[in-house]
């Protein structure tokens, strides 16, 4: 059975939505994600703009400003719900790991 779109978020999706809790343009989103993750997650322009379009279509973000080709975005209530659901899902995974994995000790 196929997953419903955005039922779970990729790492890039998660950080884009997290970044858009403040109004940002695409270039600023890429920089913010790199900053938030200490460079661990890098999002290229192709990936970013494809995801922004998908998020817009799903009404998870809204365009807030447009100056020429520069567009700014901000997360919507639907995007916040998806972000929260993903955070809850990750917390459940971590709790399962701690309960069943190594007992919480790092190997």
PDB file of N, CA and C in Angstrom:
ATOM      1  N   UNK A   1       0.844  -1.180   0.000  1.00  0.00           N
ATOM      2  CA  UNK A   1       0.000   0.000   0.000  1.00  0.00           C
ATOM      3  C   UNK A   1       0.889   1.242   0.000  1.00  0.00           C
ATOM      4  N   UNK A   2       0.609   2.161  -0.876  1.00  0.00           N
ATOM      5  CA  UNK A   2       1.416   3.381  -0.981  1.00  0.00           C
ATOM      6  C   UNK A   2       1.128   4.313   0.189  1.00  0.00           C
ATOM      7  N   UNK A   3       2.172   5.026   0.621  1.00  0.00           N
ATOM      8  CA  UNK A   3       2.007   6.007   1.681  1.00  0.00           C
ATOM      9  C   UNK A   3       1.321   7.246   1.148  1.00  0.00           C
ATOM     10  N   UNK A   4       0.499   7.846   1.985  1.00  0.00           N
ATOM     11  CA  UNK A   4      -0.098   9.118   1.631  1.00  0.00           C
ATOM     12  C   UNK A   4       1.021  10.157   1.564  1.00  0.00           C
ATOM     13  N   UNK A   5       0.928  11.068   0.591  1.00  0.00           N
ATOM     14  CA  UNK A   5       1.960  12.083   0.427  1.00  0.00           C
ATOM     15  C   UNK A   5       2.097  12.888   1.717  1.00  0.00           C
ATOM     16  N   UNK A   6       3.322  13.097   2.147  1.00  0.00           N
ATOM     17  CA  UNK A   6       3.670  13.857   3.349  1.00  0.00           C
ATOM     18  C   UNK A   6       3.256  13.162   4.643  1.00  0.00           C
ATOM     19  N   UNK A   7       2.908  11.866   4.581  1.00  0.00           N
ATOM     20  CA  UNK A   7       2.616  11.128   5.813  1.00  0.00           C
ATOM     21  C   UNK A   7       3.860  11.114   6.692  1.00  0.00           C
ATOM     22  N   UNK A   8       5.004  10.940   6.061  1.00  0.00           N
ATOM     23  CA  UNK A   8       6.280  11.115   6.741  1.00  0.00           C
ATOM     24  C   UNK A   8       7.082  12.101   5.902  1.00  0.00           C
ATOM     25  N   UNK A   9       7.967  12.815   6.567  1.00  0.00           N
ATOM     26  CA  UNK A   9       8.778  13.820   5.891  1.00  0.00           C
ATOM     27  C   UNK A   9      10.214  13.345   5.779  1.00  0.00           C
ATOM     28  N   UNK A  10      10.848  13.666   4.667  1.00  0.00           N
ATOM     29  CA  UNK A  10      12.284  13.422   4.560  1.00  0.00           C
ATOM     30  C   UNK A  10      12.995  14.453   5.435  1.00  0.00           C
ATOM     31  N   UNK A  11      14.254  14.233   5.650  1.00  0.00           N
ATOM     32  CA  UNK A  11      15.052  15.173   6.437  1.00  0.00           C
ATOM     33  C   UNK A  11      15.018  16.569   5.808  1.00  0.00           C
ATOM     34  N   UNK A  12      15.149  16.627   4.487  1.00  0.00           N
ATOM     35  CA  UNK A  12      15.111  17.919   3.798  1.00  0.00           C
ATOM     36  C   UNK A  12      13.760  18.597   3.992  1.00  0.00           C
ATOM     37  N   UNK A  13      12.669  17.842   3.841  1.00  0.00           N
ATOM     38  CA  UNK A  13      11.326  18.402   4.035  1.00  0.00           C
ATOM     39  C   UNK A  13      11.160  18.962   5.443  1.00  0.00           C
ATOM     40  N   UNK A  14      11.594  18.182   6.427  1.00  0.00           N
ATOM     41  CA  UNK A  14      11.473  18.590   7.825  1.00  0.00           C
ATOM     42  C   UNK A  14      12.176  19.920   8.066  1.00  0.00           C
ATOM     43  N   UNK A  15      13.413  20.034   7.595  1.00  0.00           N
ATOM     44  CA  UNK A  15      14.180  21.254   7.848  1.00  0.00           C
ATOM     45  C   UNK A  15      13.678  22.450   7.041  1.00  0.00           C
ATOM     46  N   UNK A  16      13.133  22.215   5.871  1.00  0.00           N
ATOM     47  CA  UNK A  16      12.543  23.323   5.114  1.00  0.00           C
ATOM     48  C   UNK A  16      11.351  23.883   5.884  1.00  0.00           C
ATOM     49  N   UNK A  17      10.455  23.009   6.316  1.00  0.00           N
ATOM     50  CA  UNK A  17       9.293  23.477   7.070  1.00  0.00           C
ATOM     51  C   UNK A  17       9.711  24.151   8.372  1.00  0.00           C
ATOM     52  N   UNK A  18      10.675  23.578   9.059  1.00  0.00           N
ATOM     53  CA  UNK A  18      11.168  24.171  10.304  1.00  0.00           C
ATOM     54  C   UNK A  18      11.725  25.566  10.050  1.00  0.00           C
ATOM     55  N   UNK A  19      12.469  25.720   8.972  1.00  0.00           N
ATOM     56  CA  UNK A  19      13.042  27.022   8.612  1.00  0.00           C
ATOM     57  C   UNK A  19      11.966  28.045   8.312  1.00  0.00           C
ATOM     58  N   UNK A  20      10.875  27.581   7.715  1.00  0.00           N
ATOM     59  CA  UNK A  20       9.826  28.505   7.280  1.00  0.00           C
ATOM     60  C   UNK A  20       8.882  28.909   8.407  1.00  0.00           C
ATOM     61  N   UNK A  21       9.271  28.659   9.646  1.00  0.00           N
ATOM     62  CA  UNK A  21       8.551  29.255  10.770  1.00  0.00           C
ATOM     63  C   UNK A  21       8.804  30.756  10.796  1.00  0.00           C
ATOM     64  N   UNK A  22       9.798  31.180  10.021  1.00  0.00           N
ATOM     65  CA  UNK A  22      10.005  32.610   9.777  1.00  0.00           C
ATOM     66  C   UNK A  22       9.964  32.816   8.269  1.00  0.00           C
ATOM     67  N   UNK A  23       9.580  33.984   7.834  1.00  0.00           N
ATOM     68  CA  UNK A  23       9.478  34.261   6.402  1.00  0.00           C
ATOM     69  C   UNK A  23      10.877  34.280   5.788  1.00  0.00           C
ATOM     70  N   UNK A  24      11.063  33.455   4.760  1.00  0.00           N
ATOM     71  CA  UNK A  24      12.354  33.364   4.083  1.00  0.00           C
ATOM     72  C   UNK A  24      12.149  33.175   2.585  1.00  0.00           C
ATOM     73  N   UNK A  25      13.129  33.617   1.808  1.00  0.00           N
ATOM     74  CA  UNK A  25      13.153  33.295   0.381  1.00  0.00           C
ATOM     75  C   UNK A  25      13.915  31.979   0.224  1.00  0.00           C
ATOM     76  N   UNK A  26      13.896  31.424  -0.975  1.00  0.00           N
ATOM     77  CA  UNK A  26      14.526  30.127  -1.214  1.00  0.00           C
ATOM     78  C   UNK A  26      15.993  30.076  -0.845  1.00  0.00           C
ATOM     79  N   UNK A  27      16.757  31.081  -1.260  1.00  0.00           N
ATOM     80  CA  UNK A  27      18.194  31.094  -0.947  1.00  0.00           C
ATOM     81  C   UNK A  27      18.416  31.129   0.555  1.00  0.00           C
ATOM     82  N   UNK A  28      17.571  31.880   1.260  1.00  0.00           N
ATOM     83  CA  UNK A  28      17.697  31.948   2.719  1.00  0.00           C
ATOM     84  C   UNK A  28      17.318  30.631   3.386  1.00  0.00           C
ATOM     85  N   UNK A  29      16.366  29.904   2.796  1.00  0.00           N
ATOM     86  CA  UNK A  29      16.000  28.583   3.319  1.00  0.00           C
ATOM     87  C   UNK A  29      17.197  27.648   3.226  1.00  0.00           C
ATOM     88  N   UNK A  30      17.865  27.629   2.079  1.00  0.00           N
ATOM     89  CA  UNK A  30      19.033  26.755   1.912  1.00  0.00           C
ATOM     90  C   UNK A  30      20.100  27.089   2.953  1.00  0.00           C
ATOM     91  N   UNK A  31      20.361  28.370   3.162  1.00  0.00           N
ATOM     92  CA  UNK A  31      21.368  28.793   4.139  1.00  0.00           C
ATOM     93  C   UNK A  31      20.929  28.444   5.560  1.00  0.00           C
ATOM     94  N   UNK A  32      19.654  28.630   5.858  1.00  0.00           N
ATOM     95  CA  UNK A  32      19.139  28.359   7.207  1.00  0.00           C
ATOM     96  C   UNK A  32      19.226  26.877   7.533  1.00  0.00           C
ATOM     97  N   UNK A  33      18.882  26.019   6.585  1.00  0.00           N
ATOM     98  CA  UNK A  33      18.968  24.570   6.816  1.00  0.00           C
ATOM     99  C   UNK A  33      20.414  24.167   7.085  1.00  0.00           C
ATOM    100  N   UNK A  34      21.342  24.670   6.282  1.00  0.00           N
ATOM    101  CA  UNK A  34      22.762  24.357   6.507  1.00  0.00           C
ATOM    102  C   UNK A  34      23.201  24.840   7.890  1.00  0.00           C
ATOM    103  N   UNK A  35      22.735  26.023   8.285  1.00  0.00           N
ATOM    104  CA  UNK A  35      23.082  26.572   9.602  1.00  0.00           C
ATOM    105  C   UNK A  35      22.490  25.724  10.734  1.00  0.00           C
ATOM    106  N   UNK A  36      21.208  25.371  10.612  1.00  0.00           N
ATOM    107  CA  UNK A  36      20.538  24.579  11.659  1.00  0.00           C
ATOM    108  C   UNK A  36      21.199  23.227  11.871  1.00  0.00           C
ATOM    109  N   UNK A  37      21.737  22.657  10.797  1.00  0.00           N
ATOM    110  CA  UNK A  37      22.289  21.300  10.867  1.00  0.00           C
ATOM    111  C   UNK A  37      23.817  21.279  10.877  1.00  0.00           C
ATOM    112  N   UNK A  38      24.435  22.436  11.084  1.00  0.00           N
ATOM    113  CA  UNK A  38      25.895  22.536  11.052  1.00  0.00           C
ATOM    114  C   UNK A  38      26.472  21.949   9.769  1.00  0.00           C
ATOM    115  N   UNK A  39      25.765  22.155   8.652  1.00  0.00           N
ATOM    116  CA  UNK A  39      26.247  21.699   7.358  1.00  0.00           C
ATOM    117  C   UNK A  39      25.972  20.242   7.048  1.00  0.00           C
ATOM    118  N   UNK A  40      25.326  19.528   7.963  1.00  0.00           N
ATOM    119  CA  UNK A  40      25.040  18.106   7.751  1.00  0.00           C
ATOM    120  C   UNK A  40      24.007  17.898   6.651  1.00  0.00           C
ATOM    121  N   UNK A  41      23.032  18.807   6.557  1.00  0.00           N
ATOM    122  CA  UNK A  41      21.993  18.707   5.527  1.00  0.00           C
ATOM    123  C   UNK A  41      22.153  19.890   4.586  1.00  0.00           C
ATOM    124  N   UNK A  42      22.423  19.581   3.337  1.00  0.00           N
ATOM    125  CA  UNK A  42      22.551  20.600   2.295  1.00  0.00           C
ATOM    126  C   UNK A  42      21.435  20.350   1.287  1.00  0.00           C
ATOM    127  N   UNK A  43      20.707  21.391   0.963  1.00  0.00           N
ATOM    128  CA  UNK A  43      19.611  21.274   0.002  1.00  0.00           C
ATOM    129  C   UNK A  43      19.970  22.095  -1.226  1.00  0.00           C
ATOM    130  N   UNK A  44      20.017  21.430  -2.362  1.00  0.00           N
ATOM    131  CA  UNK A  44      20.308  22.122  -3.609  1.00  0.00           C
ATOM    132  C   UNK A  44      19.074  22.834  -4.130  1.00  0.00           C
ATOM    133  N   UNK A  45      19.270  23.760  -5.066  1.00  0.00           N
ATOM    134  CA  UNK A  45      18.139  24.539  -5.567  1.00  0.00           C
ATOM    135  C   UNK A  45      17.064  23.701  -6.246  1.00  0.00           C
ATOM    136  N   UNK A  46      17.437  22.669  -7.000  1.00  0.00           N
ATOM    137  CA  UNK A  46      16.440  21.832  -7.660  1.00  0.00           C
ATOM    138  C   UNK A  46      15.534  21.142  -6.656  1.00  0.00           C
ATOM    139  N   UNK A  47      16.136  20.540  -5.646  1.00  0.00           N
ATOM    140  CA  UNK A  47      15.362  19.876  -4.594  1.00  0.00           C
ATOM    141  C   UNK A  47      14.490  20.885  -3.853  1.00  0.00           C
ATOM    142  N   UNK A  48      15.077  22.013  -3.490  1.00  0.00           N
ATOM    143  CA  UNK A  48      14.345  23.019  -2.735  1.00  0.00           C
ATOM    144  C   UNK A  48      13.111  23.497  -3.486  1.00  0.00           C
ATOM    145  N   UNK A  49      13.286  23.911  -4.732  1.00  0.00           N
ATOM    146  CA  UNK A  49      12.159  24.500  -5.448  1.00  0.00           C
ATOM    147  C   UNK A  49      11.097  23.467  -5.805  1.00  0.00           C
ATOM    148  N   UNK A  50      11.481  22.218  -6.024  1.00  0.00           N
ATOM    149  CA  UNK A  50      10.485  21.154  -6.212  1.00  0.00           C
ATOM    150  C   UNK A  50       9.671  20.945  -4.934  1.00  0.00           C
ATOM    151  N   UNK A  51      10.356  20.931  -3.782  1.00  0.00           N
ATOM    152  CA  UNK A  51       9.648  20.747  -2.516  1.00  0.00           C
ATOM    153  C   UNK A  51       8.783  21.959  -2.183  1.00  0.00           C
ATOM    154  N   UNK A  52       9.290  23.163  -2.438  1.00  0.00           N
ATOM    155  CA  UNK A  52       8.477  24.357  -2.183  1.00  0.00           C
ATOM    156  C   UNK A  52       7.190  24.312  -3.005  1.00  0.00           C
ATOM    157  N   UNK A  53       7.294  23.896  -4.263  1.00  0.00           N
ATOM    158  CA  UNK A  53       6.101  23.792  -5.109  1.00  0.00           C
ATOM    159  C   UNK A  53       5.128  22.755  -4.557  1.00  0.00           C
ATOM    160  N   UNK A  54       5.655  21.617  -4.130  1.00  0.00           N
ATOM    161  CA  UNK A  54       4.797  20.581  -3.544  1.00  0.00           C
ATOM    162  C   UNK A  54       4.137  21.075  -2.264  1.00  0.00           C
ATOM    163  N   UNK A  55       4.900  21.761  -1.419  1.00  0.00           N
ATOM    164  CA  UNK A  55       4.341  22.311  -0.180  1.00  0.00           C
ATOM    165  C   UNK A  55       3.279  23.362  -0.472  1.00  0.00           C
ATOM    166  N   UNK A  56       3.509  24.201  -1.480  1.00  0.00           N
ATOM    167  CA  UNK A  56       2.505  25.194  -1.868  1.00  0.00           C
ATOM    168  C   UNK A  56       1.217  24.512  -2.325  1.00  0.00           C
ATOM    169  N   UNK A  57       1.352  23.496  -3.170  1.00  0.00           N
ATOM    170  CA  UNK A  57       0.184  22.771  -3.677  1.00  0.00           C
ATOM    171  C   UNK A  57      -0.591  22.077  -2.558  1.00  0.00           C
ATOM    172  N   UNK A  58       0.120  21.629  -1.531  1.00  0.00           N
ATOM    173  CA  UNK A  58      -0.506  20.961  -0.389  1.00  0.00           C
ATOM    174  C   UNK A  58      -0.948  21.970   0.677  1.00  0.00           C
ATOM    175  N   UNK A  59      -0.737  23.256   0.417  1.00  0.00           N
ATOM    176  CA  UNK A  59      -1.091  24.346   1.334  1.00  0.00           C
ATOM    177  C   UNK A  59      -0.394  24.228   2.685  1.00  0.00           C
ATOM    178  N   UNK A  60       0.830  23.676   2.663  1.00  0.00           N
ATOM    179  CA  UNK A  60       1.640  23.567   3.875  1.00  0.00           C
ATOM    180  C   UNK A  60       2.498  24.807   4.079  1.00  0.00           C
ATOM    181  N   UNK A  61       2.699  25.568   3.004  1.00  0.00           N
ATOM    182  CA  UNK A  61       3.371  26.859   3.070  1.00  0.00           C
ATOM    183  C   UNK A  61       2.572  27.825   2.208  1.00  0.00           C
ATOM    184  N   UNK A  62       2.816  29.108   2.433  1.00  0.00           N
ATOM    185  CA  UNK A  62       2.167  30.138   1.624  1.00  0.00           C
ATOM    186  C   UNK A  62       3.236  31.096   1.134  1.00  0.00           C
ATOM    187  N   UNK A  63       3.053  31.582  -0.082  1.00  0.00           N
ATOM    188  CA  UNK A  63       3.933  32.621  -0.603  1.00  0.00           C
ATOM    189  C   UNK A  63       3.532  33.928   0.073  1.00  0.00           C
ATOM    190  N   UNK A  64       4.509  34.629   0.618  1.00  0.00           N
ATOM    191  CA  UNK A  64       4.217  35.851   1.376  1.00  0.00           C
ATOM    192  C   UNK A  64       4.663  37.110   0.659  1.00  0.00           C
ATOM    193  N   UNK A  65       5.598  36.987  -0.266  1.00  0.00           N
ATOM    194  CA  UNK A  65       6.082  38.159  -0.996  1.00  0.00           C
ATOM    195  C   UNK A  65       6.714  37.706  -2.295  1.00  0.00           C
ATOM    196  N   UNK A  66       6.688  38.593  -3.274  1.00  0.00           N
ATOM    197  CA  UNK A  66       7.321  38.322  -4.560  1.00  0.00           C
ATOM    198  C   UNK A  66       7.909  39.627  -5.081  1.00  0.00           C
ATOM    199  N   UNK A  67       9.216  39.578  -5.336  1.00  0.00           N
ATOM    200  CA  UNK A  67       9.919  40.718  -5.936  1.00  0.00           C
ATOM    201  C   UNK A  67      10.711  40.174  -7.112  1.00  0.00           C
ATOM    202  N   UNK A  68      10.198  40.359  -8.311  1.00  0.00           N
ATOM    203  CA  UNK A  68      10.843  39.772  -9.480  1.00  0.00           C
ATOM    204  C   UNK A  68      10.780  38.259  -9.374  1.00  0.00           C
ATOM    205  N   UNK A  69      11.927  37.616  -9.477  1.00  0.00           N
ATOM    206  CA  UNK A  69      11.979  36.151  -9.352  1.00  0.00           C
ATOM    207  C   UNK A  69      12.107  35.698  -7.908  1.00  0.00           C
ATOM    208  N   UNK A  70      12.393  36.625  -7.008  1.00  0.00           N
ATOM    209  CA  UNK A  70      12.576  36.287  -5.589  1.00  0.00           C
ATOM    210  C   UNK A  70      11.214  36.147  -4.903  1.00  0.00           C
ATOM    211  N   UNK A  71      10.974  34.982  -4.344  1.00  0.00           N
ATOM    212  CA  UNK A  71       9.724  34.695  -3.643  1.00  0.00           C
ATOM    213  C   UNK A  71      10.037  34.343  -2.192  1.00  0.00           C
ATOM    214  N   UNK A  72       9.185  34.788  -1.300  1.00  0.00           N
ATOM    215  CA  UNK A  72       9.328  34.453   0.120  1.00  0.00           C
ATOM    216  C   UNK A  72       8.142  33.607   0.548  1.00  0.00           C
ATOM    217  N   UNK A  73       8.380  32.769   1.555  1.00  0.00           N
ATOM    218  CA  UNK A  73       7.385  31.794   1.998  1.00  0.00           C
ATOM    219  C   UNK A  73       7.340  31.759   3.520  1.00  0.00           C
ATOM    220  N   UNK A  74       6.236  31.214   4.026  1.00  0.00           N
ATOM    221  CA  UNK A  74       6.082  30.987   5.466  1.00  0.00           C
ATOM    222  C   UNK A  74       5.198  29.753   5.647  1.00  0.00           C
ATOM    223  N   UNK A  75       5.464  29.005   6.706  1.00  0.00           N
ATOM    224  CA  UNK A  75       4.696  27.800   7.001  1.00  0.00           C
ATOM    225  C   UNK A  75       3.252  28.178   7.351  1.00  0.00           C
ATOM    226  N   UNK A  76       2.306  27.306   7.008  1.00  0.00           N
ATOM    227  CA  UNK A  76       0.895  27.491   7.342  1.00  0.00           C
ATOM    228  C   UNK A  76       0.533  26.557   8.500  1.00  0.00           C
ATOM    229  N   UNK A  77      -0.709  26.637   8.939  1.00  0.00           N
ATOM    230  CA  UNK A  77      -1.173  25.738  10.001  1.00  0.00           C
ATOM    231  C   UNK A  77      -1.060  24.280   9.560  1.00  0.00           C
ATOM    232  N   UNK A  78      -1.361  24.001   8.302  1.00  0.00           N
ATOM    233  CA  UNK A  78      -1.240  22.624   7.792  1.00  0.00           C
ATOM    234  C   UNK A  78       0.217  22.163   7.829  1.00  0.00           C
ATOM    235  N   UNK A  79       1.148  23.046   7.493  1.00  0.00           N
ATOM    236  CA  UNK A  79       2.560  22.717   7.560  1.00  0.00           C
ATOM    237  C   UNK A  79       3.021  22.487   8.988  1.00  0.00           C
ATOM    238  N   UNK A  80       2.523  23.300   9.902  1.00  0.00           N
ATOM    239  CA  UNK A  80       2.855  23.117  11.332  1.00  0.00           C
ATOM    240  C   UNK A  80       2.357  21.769  11.827  1.00  0.00           C
ATOM    241  N   UNK A  81       1.154  21.377  11.394  1.00  0.00           N
ATOM    242  CA  UNK A  81       0.627  20.058  11.798  1.00  0.00           C
ATOM    243  C   UNK A  81       1.510  18.935  11.264  1.00  0.00           C
ATOM    244  N   UNK A  82       1.955  19.049  10.019  1.00  0.00           N
ATOM    245  CA  UNK A  82       2.832  18.027   9.430  1.00  0.00           C
ATOM    246  C   UNK A  82       4.172  17.988  10.160  1.00  0.00           C
ATOM    247  N   UNK A  83       4.701  19.149  10.506  1.00  0.00           N
ATOM    248  CA  UNK A  83       5.965  19.227  11.232  1.00  0.00           C
ATOM    249  C   UNK A  83       5.839  18.582  12.613  1.00  0.00           C
ATOM    250  N   UNK A  84       4.760  18.895  13.312  1.00  0.00           N
ATOM    251  CA  UNK A  84       4.516  18.314  14.630  1.00  0.00           C
ATOM    252  C   UNK A  84       4.325  16.802  14.539  1.00  0.00           C
ATOM    253  N   UNK A  85       3.572  16.353  13.534  1.00  0.00           N
ATOM    254  CA  UNK A  85       3.354  14.909  13.368  1.00  0.00           C
ATOM    255  C   UNK A  85       4.678  14.191  13.122  1.00  0.00           C
ATOM    256  N   UNK A  86       5.558  14.803  12.336  1.00  0.00           N
ATOM    257  CA  UNK A  86       6.862  14.186  12.071  1.00  0.00           C
ATOM    258  C   UNK A  86       7.723  14.175  13.331  1.00  0.00           C
ATOM    259  N   UNK A  87       7.699  15.249  14.090  1.00  0.00           N
ATOM    260  CA  UNK A  87       8.463  15.284  15.344  1.00  0.00           C
ATOM    261  C   UNK A  87       7.952  14.213  16.309  1.00  0.00           C
ATOM    262  N   UNK A  88       6.631  14.066  16.395  1.00  0.00           N
ATOM    263  CA  UNK A  88       6.050  13.017  17.248  1.00  0.00           C
ATOM    264  C   UNK A  88       6.468  11.637  16.772  1.00  0.00           C
ATOM    265  N   UNK A  89       6.474  11.436  15.445  1.00  0.00           N
ATOM    266  CA  UNK A  89       6.875  10.143  14.877  1.00  0.00           C
ATOM    267  C   UNK A  89       8.326   9.829  15.225  1.00  0.00           C
ATOM    268  N   UNK A  90       9.191  10.844  15.117  1.00  0.00           N
ATOM    269  CA  UNK A  90      10.603  10.635  15.440  1.00  0.00           C
ATOM    270  C   UNK A  90      10.796  10.361  16.927  1.00  0.00           C
ATOM    271  N   UNK A  91      10.027  11.025  17.777  1.00  0.00           N
ATOM    272  CA  UNK A  91      10.111  10.762  19.219  1.00  0.00           C
ATOM    273  C   UNK A  91       9.685   9.331  19.539  1.00  0.00           C
ATOM    274  N   UNK A  92       8.666   8.839  18.836  1.00  0.00           N
ATOM    275  CA  UNK A  92       8.222   7.456  19.024  1.00  0.00           C
ATOM    276  C   UNK A  92       9.315   6.479  18.604  1.00  0.00           C
ATOM    277  N   UNK A  93       9.967   6.760  17.479  1.00  0.00           N
ATOM    278  CA  UNK A  93      11.073   5.903  17.032  1.00  0.00           C
ATOM    279  C   UNK A  93      12.189   5.878  18.072  1.00  0.00           C
ATOM    280  N   UNK A  94      12.537   7.035  18.581  1.00  0.00           N
ATOM    281  CA  UNK A  94      13.600   7.120  19.577  1.00  0.00           C
ATOM    282  C   UNK A  94      13.215   6.388  20.863  1.00  0.00           C
ATOM    283  N   UNK A  95      11.966   6.533  21.284  1.00  0.00           N
ATOM    284  CA  UNK A  95      11.501   5.832  22.486  1.00  0.00           C
ATOM    285  C   UNK A  95      11.569   4.317  22.283  1.00  0.00           C
ATOM    286  N   UNK A  96      11.172   3.842  21.093  1.00  0.00           N
ATOM    287  CA  UNK A  96      11.255   2.414  20.799  1.00  0.00           C
ATOM    288  C   UNK A  96      12.705   1.941  20.832  1.00  0.00           C
ATOM    289  N   UNK A  97      13.592   2.737  20.262  1.00  0.00           N
ATOM    290  CA  UNK A  97      15.015   2.379  20.263  1.00  0.00           C
ATOM    291  C   UNK A  97      15.519   2.273  21.693  1.00  0.00           C
ATOM    292  N   UNK A  98      15.197   3.258  22.488  1.00  0.00           N
ATOM    293  CA  UNK A  98      15.684   3.257  23.880  1.00  0.00           C
ATOM    294  C   UNK A  98      15.102   2.095  24.672  1.00  0.00           C
ATOM    295  N   UNK A  99      13.853   1.767  24.385  1.00  0.00           N
ATOM    296  CA  UNK A  99      13.185   0.677  25.105  1.00  0.00           C
ATOM    297  C   UNK A  99      13.697  -0.685  24.638  1.00  0.00           C
ATOM    298  N   UNK A 100      13.914  -0.831  23.325  1.00  0.00           N
ATOM    299  CA  UNK A 100      14.252  -2.138  22.777  1.00  0.00           C
ATOM    300  C   UNK A 100      15.670  -2.255  22.250  1.00  0.00           C
ATOM    301  N   UNK A 101      16.309  -1.122  22.026  1.00  0.00           N
ATOM    302  CA  UNK A 101      17.641  -1.122  21.436  1.00  0.00           C
ATOM    303  C   UNK A 101      18.703  -1.482  22.447  1.00  0.00           C
ATOM    304  N   UNK A 102      19.541  -0.538  22.740  1.00  0.00           N
ATOM    305  CA  UNK A 102      20.677  -0.793  23.622  1.00  0.00           C
ATOM    306  C   UNK A 102      20.409  -0.333  25.040  1.00  0.00           C
ATOM    307  N   UNK A 103      19.157  -0.043  25.343  1.00  0.00           N
ATOM    308  CA  UNK A 103      18.842   0.442  26.679  1.00  0.00           C
ATOM    309  C   UNK A 103      19.209   1.903  26.842  1.00  0.00           C
ATOM    310  N   UNK A 104      19.398   2.591  25.740  1.00  0.00           N
ATOM    311  CA  UNK A 104      19.706   4.009  25.801  1.00  0.00           C
ATOM    312  C   UNK A 104      21.187   4.313  25.840  1.00  0.00           C
ATOM    313  N   UNK A 105      22.032   3.291  25.982  1.00  0.00           N
ATOM    314  CA  UNK A 105      23.470   3.526  26.002  1.00  0.00           C
ATOM    315  C   UNK A 105      24.006   3.591  24.593  1.00  0.00           C
ATOM    316  N   UNK A 106      24.941   4.476  24.375  1.00  0.00           N
ATOM    317  CA  UNK A 106      25.568   4.571  23.045  1.00  0.00           C
ATOM    318  C   UNK A 106      26.647   3.528  22.928  1.00  0.00           C
ATOM    319  N   UNK A 107      26.677   2.919  21.765  1.00  0.00           N
ATOM    320  CA  UNK A 107      27.666   1.855  21.509  1.00  0.00           C
ATOM    321  C   UNK A 107      28.872   2.443  20.831  1.00  0.00           C
TER     322      UNK A 107
END
